[in-house]
Short mmCIF file of C-alpha atoms in Angstrom, two decimals:
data_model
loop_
_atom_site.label_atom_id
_atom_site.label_comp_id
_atom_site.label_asym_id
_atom_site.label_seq_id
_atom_site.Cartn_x
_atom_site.Cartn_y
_atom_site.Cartn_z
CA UNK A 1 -41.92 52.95 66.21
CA UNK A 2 -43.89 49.95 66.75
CA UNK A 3 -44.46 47.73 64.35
CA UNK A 4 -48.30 46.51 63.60
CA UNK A 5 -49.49 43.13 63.22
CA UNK A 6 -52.84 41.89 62.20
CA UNK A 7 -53.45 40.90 65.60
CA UNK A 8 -52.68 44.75 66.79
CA UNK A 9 -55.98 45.19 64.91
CA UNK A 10 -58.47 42.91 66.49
CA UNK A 11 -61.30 44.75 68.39
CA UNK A 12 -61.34 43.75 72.23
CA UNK A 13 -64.44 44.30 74.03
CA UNK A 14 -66.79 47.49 73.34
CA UNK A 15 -66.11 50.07 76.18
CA UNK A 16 -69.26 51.63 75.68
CA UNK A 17 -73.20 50.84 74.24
CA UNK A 18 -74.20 52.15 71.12
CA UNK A 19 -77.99 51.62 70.00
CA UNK A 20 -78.18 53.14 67.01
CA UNK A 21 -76.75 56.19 64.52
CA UNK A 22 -75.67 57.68 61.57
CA UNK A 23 -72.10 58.59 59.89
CA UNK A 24 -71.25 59.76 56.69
CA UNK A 25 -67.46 59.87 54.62
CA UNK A 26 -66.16 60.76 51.65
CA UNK A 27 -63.05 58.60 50.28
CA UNK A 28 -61.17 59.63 47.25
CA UNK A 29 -59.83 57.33 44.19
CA UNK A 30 -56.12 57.60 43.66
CA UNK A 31 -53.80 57.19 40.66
CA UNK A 32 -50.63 55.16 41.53
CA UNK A 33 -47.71 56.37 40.19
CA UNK A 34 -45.20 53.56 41.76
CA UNK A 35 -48.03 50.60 40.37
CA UNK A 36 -49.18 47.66 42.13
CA UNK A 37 -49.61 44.39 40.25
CA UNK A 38 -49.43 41.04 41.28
CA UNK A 39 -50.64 40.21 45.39
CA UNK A 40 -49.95 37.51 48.22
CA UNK A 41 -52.82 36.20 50.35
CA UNK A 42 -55.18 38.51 52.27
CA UNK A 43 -54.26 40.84 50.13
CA UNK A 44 -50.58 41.21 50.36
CA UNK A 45 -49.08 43.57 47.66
CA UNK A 46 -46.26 41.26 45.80
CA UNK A 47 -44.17 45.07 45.71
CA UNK A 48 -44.88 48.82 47.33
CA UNK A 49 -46.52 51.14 45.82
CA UNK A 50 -46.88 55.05 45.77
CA UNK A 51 -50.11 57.46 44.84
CA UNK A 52 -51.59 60.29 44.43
CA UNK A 53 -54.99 61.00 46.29
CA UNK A 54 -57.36 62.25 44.15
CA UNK A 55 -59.48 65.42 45.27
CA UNK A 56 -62.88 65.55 43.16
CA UNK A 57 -63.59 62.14 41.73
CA UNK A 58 -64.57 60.37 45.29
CA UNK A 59 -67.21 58.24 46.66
CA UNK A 60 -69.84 59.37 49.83
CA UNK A 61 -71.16 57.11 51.67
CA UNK A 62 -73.39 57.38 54.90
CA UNK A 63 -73.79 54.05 56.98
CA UNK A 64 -76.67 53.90 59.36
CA UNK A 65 -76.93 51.45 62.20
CA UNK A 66 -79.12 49.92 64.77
CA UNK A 67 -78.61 47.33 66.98
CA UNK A 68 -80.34 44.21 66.66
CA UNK A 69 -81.47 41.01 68.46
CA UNK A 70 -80.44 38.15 66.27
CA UNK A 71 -76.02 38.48 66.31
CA UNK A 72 -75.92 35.30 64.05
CA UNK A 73 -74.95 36.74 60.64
CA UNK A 74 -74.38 40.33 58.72
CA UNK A 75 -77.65 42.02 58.39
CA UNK A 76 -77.52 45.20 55.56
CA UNK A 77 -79.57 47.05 53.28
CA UNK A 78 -77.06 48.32 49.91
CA UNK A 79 -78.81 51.35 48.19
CA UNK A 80 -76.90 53.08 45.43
CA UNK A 81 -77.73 56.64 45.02
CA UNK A 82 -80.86 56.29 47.37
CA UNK A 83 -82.08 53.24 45.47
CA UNK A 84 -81.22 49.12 46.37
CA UNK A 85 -78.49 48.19 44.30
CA UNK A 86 -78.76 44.00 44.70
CA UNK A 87 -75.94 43.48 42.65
CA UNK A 88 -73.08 45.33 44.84
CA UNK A 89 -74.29 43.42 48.13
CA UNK A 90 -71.85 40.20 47.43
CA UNK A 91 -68.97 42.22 47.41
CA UNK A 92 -69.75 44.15 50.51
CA UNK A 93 -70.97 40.37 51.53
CA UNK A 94 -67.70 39.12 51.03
CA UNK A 95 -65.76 42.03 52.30
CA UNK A 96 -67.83 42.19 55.93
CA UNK A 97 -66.77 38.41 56.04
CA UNK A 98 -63.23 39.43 55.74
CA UNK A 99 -62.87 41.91 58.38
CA UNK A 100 -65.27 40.08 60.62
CA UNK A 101 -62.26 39.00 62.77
CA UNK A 102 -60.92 42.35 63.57
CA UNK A 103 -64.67 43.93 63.88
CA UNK A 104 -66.56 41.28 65.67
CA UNK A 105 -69.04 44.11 66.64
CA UNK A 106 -70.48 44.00 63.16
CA UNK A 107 -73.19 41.56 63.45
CA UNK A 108 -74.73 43.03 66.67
CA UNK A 109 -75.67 45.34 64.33
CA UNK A 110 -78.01 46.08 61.17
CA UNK A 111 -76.49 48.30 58.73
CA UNK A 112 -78.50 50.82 55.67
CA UNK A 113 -75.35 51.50 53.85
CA UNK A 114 -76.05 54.60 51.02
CA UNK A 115 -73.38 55.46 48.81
CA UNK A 116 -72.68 57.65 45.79
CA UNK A 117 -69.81 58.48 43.41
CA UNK A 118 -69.14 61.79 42.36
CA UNK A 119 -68.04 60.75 39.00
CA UNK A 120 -70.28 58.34 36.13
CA UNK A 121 -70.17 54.97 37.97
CA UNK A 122 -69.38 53.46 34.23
CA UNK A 123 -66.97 56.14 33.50
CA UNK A 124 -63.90 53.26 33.79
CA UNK A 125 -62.44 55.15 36.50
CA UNK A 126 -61.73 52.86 39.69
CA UNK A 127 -64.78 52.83 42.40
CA UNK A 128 -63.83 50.13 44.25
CA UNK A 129 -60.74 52.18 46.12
CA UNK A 130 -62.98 55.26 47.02
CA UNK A 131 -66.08 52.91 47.66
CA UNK A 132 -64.28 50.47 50.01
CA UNK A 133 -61.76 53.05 52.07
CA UNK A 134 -65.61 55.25 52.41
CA UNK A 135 -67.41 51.99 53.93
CA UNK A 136 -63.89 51.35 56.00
CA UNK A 137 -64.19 55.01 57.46
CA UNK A 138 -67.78 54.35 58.44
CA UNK A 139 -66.70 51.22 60.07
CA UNK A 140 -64.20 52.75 62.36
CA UNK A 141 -66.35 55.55 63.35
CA UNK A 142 -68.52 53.15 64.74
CA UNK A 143 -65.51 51.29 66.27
CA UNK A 144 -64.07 54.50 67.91
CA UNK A 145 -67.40 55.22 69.29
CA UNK A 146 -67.23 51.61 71.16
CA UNK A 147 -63.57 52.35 71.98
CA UNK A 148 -63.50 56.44 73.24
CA UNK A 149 -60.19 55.80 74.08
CA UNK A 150 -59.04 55.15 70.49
CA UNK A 151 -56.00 57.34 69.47
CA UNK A 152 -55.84 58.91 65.70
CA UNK A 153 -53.33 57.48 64.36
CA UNK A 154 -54.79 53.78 64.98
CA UNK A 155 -57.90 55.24 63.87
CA UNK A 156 -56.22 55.74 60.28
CA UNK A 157 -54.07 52.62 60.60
CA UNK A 158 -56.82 50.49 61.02
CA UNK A 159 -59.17 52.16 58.35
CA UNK A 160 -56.29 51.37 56.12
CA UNK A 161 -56.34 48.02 56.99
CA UNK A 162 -59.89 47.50 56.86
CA UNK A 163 -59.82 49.44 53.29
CA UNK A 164 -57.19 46.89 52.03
CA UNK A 165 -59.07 43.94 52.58
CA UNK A 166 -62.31 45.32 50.49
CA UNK A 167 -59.74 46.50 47.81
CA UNK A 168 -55.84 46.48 47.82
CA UNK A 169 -55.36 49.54 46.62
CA UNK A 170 -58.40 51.34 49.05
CA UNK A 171 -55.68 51.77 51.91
CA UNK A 172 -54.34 54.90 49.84
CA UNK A 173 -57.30 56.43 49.90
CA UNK A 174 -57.47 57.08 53.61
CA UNK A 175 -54.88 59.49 54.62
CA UNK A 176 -52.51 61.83 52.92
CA UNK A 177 -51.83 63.84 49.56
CA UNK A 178 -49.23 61.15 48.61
CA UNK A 179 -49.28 57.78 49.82
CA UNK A 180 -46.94 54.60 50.00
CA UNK A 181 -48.04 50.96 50.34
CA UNK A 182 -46.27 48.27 50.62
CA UNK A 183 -42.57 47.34 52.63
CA UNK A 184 -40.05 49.78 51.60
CA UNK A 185 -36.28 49.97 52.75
CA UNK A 186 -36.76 54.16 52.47
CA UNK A 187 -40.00 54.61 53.52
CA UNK A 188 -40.25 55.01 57.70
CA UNK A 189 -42.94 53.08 59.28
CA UNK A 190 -44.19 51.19 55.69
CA UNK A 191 -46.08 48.33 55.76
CA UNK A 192 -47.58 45.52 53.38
CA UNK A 193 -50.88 45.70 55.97
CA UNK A 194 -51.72 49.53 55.59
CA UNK A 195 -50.91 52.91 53.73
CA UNK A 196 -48.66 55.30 54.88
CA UNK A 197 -48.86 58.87 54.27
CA UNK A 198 -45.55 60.10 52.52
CA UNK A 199 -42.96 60.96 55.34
CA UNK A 200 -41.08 63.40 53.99
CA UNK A 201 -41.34 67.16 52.62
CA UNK A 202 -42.98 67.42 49.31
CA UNK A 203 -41.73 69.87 47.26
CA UNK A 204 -43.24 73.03 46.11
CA UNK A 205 -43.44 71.57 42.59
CA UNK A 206 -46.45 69.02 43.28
CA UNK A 207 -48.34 71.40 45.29
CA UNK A 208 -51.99 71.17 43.65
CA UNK A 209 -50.74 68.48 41.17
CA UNK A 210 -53.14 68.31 38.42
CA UNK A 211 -54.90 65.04 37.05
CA UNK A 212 -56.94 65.52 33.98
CA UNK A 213 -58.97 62.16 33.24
CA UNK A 214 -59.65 61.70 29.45
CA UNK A 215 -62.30 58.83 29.76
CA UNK A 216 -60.90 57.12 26.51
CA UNK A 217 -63.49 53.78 26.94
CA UNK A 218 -66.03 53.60 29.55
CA UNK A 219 -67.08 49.99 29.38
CA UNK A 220 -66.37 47.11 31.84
CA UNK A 221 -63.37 46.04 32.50
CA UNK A 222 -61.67 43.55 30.44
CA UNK A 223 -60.17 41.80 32.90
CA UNK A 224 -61.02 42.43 36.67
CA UNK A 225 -57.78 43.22 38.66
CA UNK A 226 -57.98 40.45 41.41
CA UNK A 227 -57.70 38.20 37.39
CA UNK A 228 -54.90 40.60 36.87
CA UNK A 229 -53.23 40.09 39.66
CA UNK A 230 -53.56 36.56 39.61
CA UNK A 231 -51.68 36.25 36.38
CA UNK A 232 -48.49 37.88 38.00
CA UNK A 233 -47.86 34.20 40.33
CA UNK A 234 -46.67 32.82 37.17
CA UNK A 235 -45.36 35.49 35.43
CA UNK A 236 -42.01 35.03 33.42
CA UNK A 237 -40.85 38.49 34.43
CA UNK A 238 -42.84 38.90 37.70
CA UNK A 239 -39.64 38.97 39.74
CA UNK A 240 -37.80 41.35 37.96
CA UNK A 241 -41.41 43.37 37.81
CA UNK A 242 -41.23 43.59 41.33
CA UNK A 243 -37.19 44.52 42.09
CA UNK A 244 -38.35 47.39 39.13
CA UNK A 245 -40.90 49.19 41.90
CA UNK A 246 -38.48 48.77 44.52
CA UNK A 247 -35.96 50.72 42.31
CA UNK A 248 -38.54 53.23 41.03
CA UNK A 249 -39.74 54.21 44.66
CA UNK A 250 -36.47 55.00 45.90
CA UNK A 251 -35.89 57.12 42.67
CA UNK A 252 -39.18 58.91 42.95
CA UNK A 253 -39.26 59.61 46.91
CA UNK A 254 -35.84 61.65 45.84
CA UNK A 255 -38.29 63.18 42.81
CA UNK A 256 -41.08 64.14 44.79
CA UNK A 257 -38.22 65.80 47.44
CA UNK A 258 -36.46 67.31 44.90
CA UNK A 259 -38.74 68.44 42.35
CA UNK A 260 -37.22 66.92 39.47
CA UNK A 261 -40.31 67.08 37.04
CA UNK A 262 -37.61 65.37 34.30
CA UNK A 263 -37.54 62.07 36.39
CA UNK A 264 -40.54 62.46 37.90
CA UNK A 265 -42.04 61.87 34.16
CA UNK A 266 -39.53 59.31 33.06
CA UNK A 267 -40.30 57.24 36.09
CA UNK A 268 -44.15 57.87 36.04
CA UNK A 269 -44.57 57.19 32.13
CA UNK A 270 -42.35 54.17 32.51
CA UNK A 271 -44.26 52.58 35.13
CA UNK A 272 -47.71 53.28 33.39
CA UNK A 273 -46.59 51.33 29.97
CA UNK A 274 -44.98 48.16 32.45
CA UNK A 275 -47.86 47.92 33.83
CA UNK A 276 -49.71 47.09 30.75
CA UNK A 277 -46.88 45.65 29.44
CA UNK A 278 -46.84 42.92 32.04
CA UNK A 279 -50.80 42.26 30.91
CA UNK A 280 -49.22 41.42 27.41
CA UNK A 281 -46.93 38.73 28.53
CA UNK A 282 -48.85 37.06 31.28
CA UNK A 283 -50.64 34.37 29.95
CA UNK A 284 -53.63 34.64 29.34
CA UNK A 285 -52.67 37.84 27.69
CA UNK A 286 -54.76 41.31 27.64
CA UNK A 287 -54.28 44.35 25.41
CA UNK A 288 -56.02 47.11 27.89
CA UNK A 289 -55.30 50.66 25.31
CA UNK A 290 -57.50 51.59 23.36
CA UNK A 291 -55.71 52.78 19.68
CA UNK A 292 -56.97 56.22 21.28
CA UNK A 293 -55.03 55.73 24.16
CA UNK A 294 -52.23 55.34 22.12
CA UNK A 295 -52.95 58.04 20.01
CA UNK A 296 -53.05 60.43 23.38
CA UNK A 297 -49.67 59.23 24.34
CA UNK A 298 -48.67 60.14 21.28
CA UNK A 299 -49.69 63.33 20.79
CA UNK A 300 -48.94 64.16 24.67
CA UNK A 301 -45.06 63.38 23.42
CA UNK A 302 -45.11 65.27 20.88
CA UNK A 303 -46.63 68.75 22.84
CA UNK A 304 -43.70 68.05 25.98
CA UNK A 305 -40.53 68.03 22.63
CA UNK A 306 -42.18 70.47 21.26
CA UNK A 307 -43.23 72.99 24.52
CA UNK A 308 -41.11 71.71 27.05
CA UNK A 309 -44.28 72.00 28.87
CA UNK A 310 -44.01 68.84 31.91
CA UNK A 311 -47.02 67.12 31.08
CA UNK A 312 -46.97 63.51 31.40
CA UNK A 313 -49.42 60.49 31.44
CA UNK A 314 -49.91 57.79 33.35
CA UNK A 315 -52.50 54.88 33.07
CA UNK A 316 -54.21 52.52 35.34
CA UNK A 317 -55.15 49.00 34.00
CA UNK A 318 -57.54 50.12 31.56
CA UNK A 319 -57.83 52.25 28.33
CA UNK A 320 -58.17 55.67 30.44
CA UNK A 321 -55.23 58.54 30.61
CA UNK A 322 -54.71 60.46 33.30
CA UNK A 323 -52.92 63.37 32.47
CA UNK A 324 -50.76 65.12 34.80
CA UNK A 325 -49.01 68.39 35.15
CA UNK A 326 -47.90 71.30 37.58
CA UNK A 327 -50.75 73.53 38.68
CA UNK A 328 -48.87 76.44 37.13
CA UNK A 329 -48.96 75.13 33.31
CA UNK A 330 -52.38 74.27 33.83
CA UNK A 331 -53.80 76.75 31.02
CA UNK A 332 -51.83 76.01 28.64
CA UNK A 333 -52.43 72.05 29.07
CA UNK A 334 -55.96 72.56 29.37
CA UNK A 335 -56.29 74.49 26.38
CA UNK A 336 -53.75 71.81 24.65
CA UNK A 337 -56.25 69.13 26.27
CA UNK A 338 -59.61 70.80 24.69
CA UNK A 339 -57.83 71.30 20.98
CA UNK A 340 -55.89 68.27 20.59
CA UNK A 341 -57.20 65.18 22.99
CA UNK A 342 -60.61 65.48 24.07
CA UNK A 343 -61.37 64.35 20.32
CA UNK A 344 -60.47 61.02 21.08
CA UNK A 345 -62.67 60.51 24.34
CA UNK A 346 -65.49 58.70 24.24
CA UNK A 347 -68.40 61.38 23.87
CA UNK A 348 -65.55 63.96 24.52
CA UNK A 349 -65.72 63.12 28.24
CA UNK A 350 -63.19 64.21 30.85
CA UNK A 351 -62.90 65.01 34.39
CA UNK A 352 -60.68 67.83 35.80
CA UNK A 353 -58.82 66.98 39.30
CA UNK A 354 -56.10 67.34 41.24
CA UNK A 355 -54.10 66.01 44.02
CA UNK A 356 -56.50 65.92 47.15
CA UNK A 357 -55.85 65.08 51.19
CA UNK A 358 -57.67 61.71 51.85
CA UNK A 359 -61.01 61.01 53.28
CA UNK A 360 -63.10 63.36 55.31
CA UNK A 361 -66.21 63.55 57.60
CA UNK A 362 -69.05 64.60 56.60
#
């Protein structure tokens, strides 16, 4: 297998002429089980990470193009649900500036680029992974239109890497059910520069995963992650933080082959409370639960003693629980869900979703 370097992903010269056209993808989010805190330049993950790909809560976004006479800078139009959105255009400013290396096409062209989320965009659940791996789909389908000869599987590589650079944790939403990013001594073909899809066979256990979302607070972040992140460079435990996910994704890639739903809860929950206990130690320090959130947890550990029902949590940095479980206990938990947690969402908001394949053409 060869291994990919950023250079592996410059664009060389267009084989063919493209005037103008329209493409349209849909990129999931994705819940990391394995978490991701603390990053390197251009977006380096300080440790690997694993996730599952979300199926319903995604973004769509259709990029049209048309080439233009003036190549000097990035010409684009943002519109948000079919209406200019001013606000979001620095960040796909910044991010066109990023990848501008490896797509030099981009300014020969000017770009309408209309997205939408199919969940609330203030519902605290992330946008920037589904919204940056939909734009880096886009971009490659224009690139493997200049480039026929393009194979697949650099096709996904390079969306990856394109995703990555908009968001670190956009490359999972690219390709696969279950994906790992990040160097890994166990994980063929893993890299720091893209997401891999999971190499081995999942067992029957996670097929159709579920992921209910209670939306416990649905304001802005408290802290942005690329903050969060920073905080990890001088980090008192960031070292041992780090050895920790090495550890946890060799246990888990034996969970997720085995079918251990015992582990697979101990290691998920586990890595869900680090995460936001590494928050309250960096310094500055954040508190990101809500006392709801903790009062979900709560209750959640109480209905597994009590049921023996595998239903576990797991959060990302923020005050939101996603709660997952086996597809076949999934009345029960709902029903558990609707009488004991939805209480302590904010206007009794939650999404119901499951483990999904990546992003599609539309």
């Amino acid at each position: 297998m060869t291994i990919m370097s950023e250079k592996d992903f410059i664009a060389s010269q267009n084989t063919t002429s493209l005037e103008s056209g329209t493409f349209e993808w849909s990129a999931p989010s994705n819940i990391a089980l394995v978490k991701y805190w603390g990053k390197k330049e251009h977006q380096i993950p300080a440790n690997p990470s694993i996730s599952f790909t979300l199926n319903n809560c995604k973004t769509i976004t259709r990029l049209a193009f048309k080439k233009k006479e003036n190549q000097g800078n990035f010409s684009f139009d943002l519109l948000f649900e079919g209406k200019p959105k001013e606000e979001f255009k620095p960040k796909i400013q910044k991010f066109l500036e990023r990848i501008e290396t490896y797509c030099p096409y981009l300014k020969d062209y000017h770009f309408t680029i209309d997205t939408q989320n199919t969940f609330p965009h203030s519902s605290g659940i992330a946008s920037s992974a589904s919204g940056m791996a939909a734009l880096a789909m886009n971009i490659m389908n224009l690139e493997k239109e200049l480039h026929p000869e393009m194979t697949d599987e650099y096709f996904y590589q390079k969306a990856s890497f394109l995703a990555r650079l908009g968001s670190g944790s956009a490359c999972r939403s690219v390709k696969g059910s279950i994906v790992v990013w990040g160097n890994h001594a166990e994980i063929s073909g893993s890299s720091n520069l893209f997401g891999v899809e999971f190499p081995s066979q999942l067992h029957s256990n996670f097929n159709n995963y579920q992921d209910t979302i209670l939306l416990v607070d649905k304001g802005e972040k408290q802290v942005s992650s690329t903050v969060g992140h920073d905080l990890m460079h001088n980090h008192p435990f960031a070292e041992q933080r780090f050895t920790q996910a090495h550890h946890n994704l060799s246990a888990i890639k034996s969970v997720l082959e085995n079918g251990n739903l015992e582990q697979f809860i101990q290691i998920v929950e586990s890595e869900a409370l680090t995460l936001h206990a590494m928050m309250m130690t960096s310094m500055p320090y954040f508190i990101l639960m809500k006392p709801n959130t903790l009062e979900i947890i709560n209750k959640i550990w109480k209905f597994r003693n009590e049921t023996k029902i595998p239903v576990c949590f797991t959060l990302d940095a923020g005050a939101n629980v996603h709660v997952l479980y086996p597809e076949n206990v999934r009345v029960e938990t709902l029903q558990f869900i609707q009488d004991e947690l939805v209480g302590y969402c904010q206007n009794g908001q939650y999404i119901c979703d499951e483990i999904g394949l990546g992003s599609q053409q539309l």
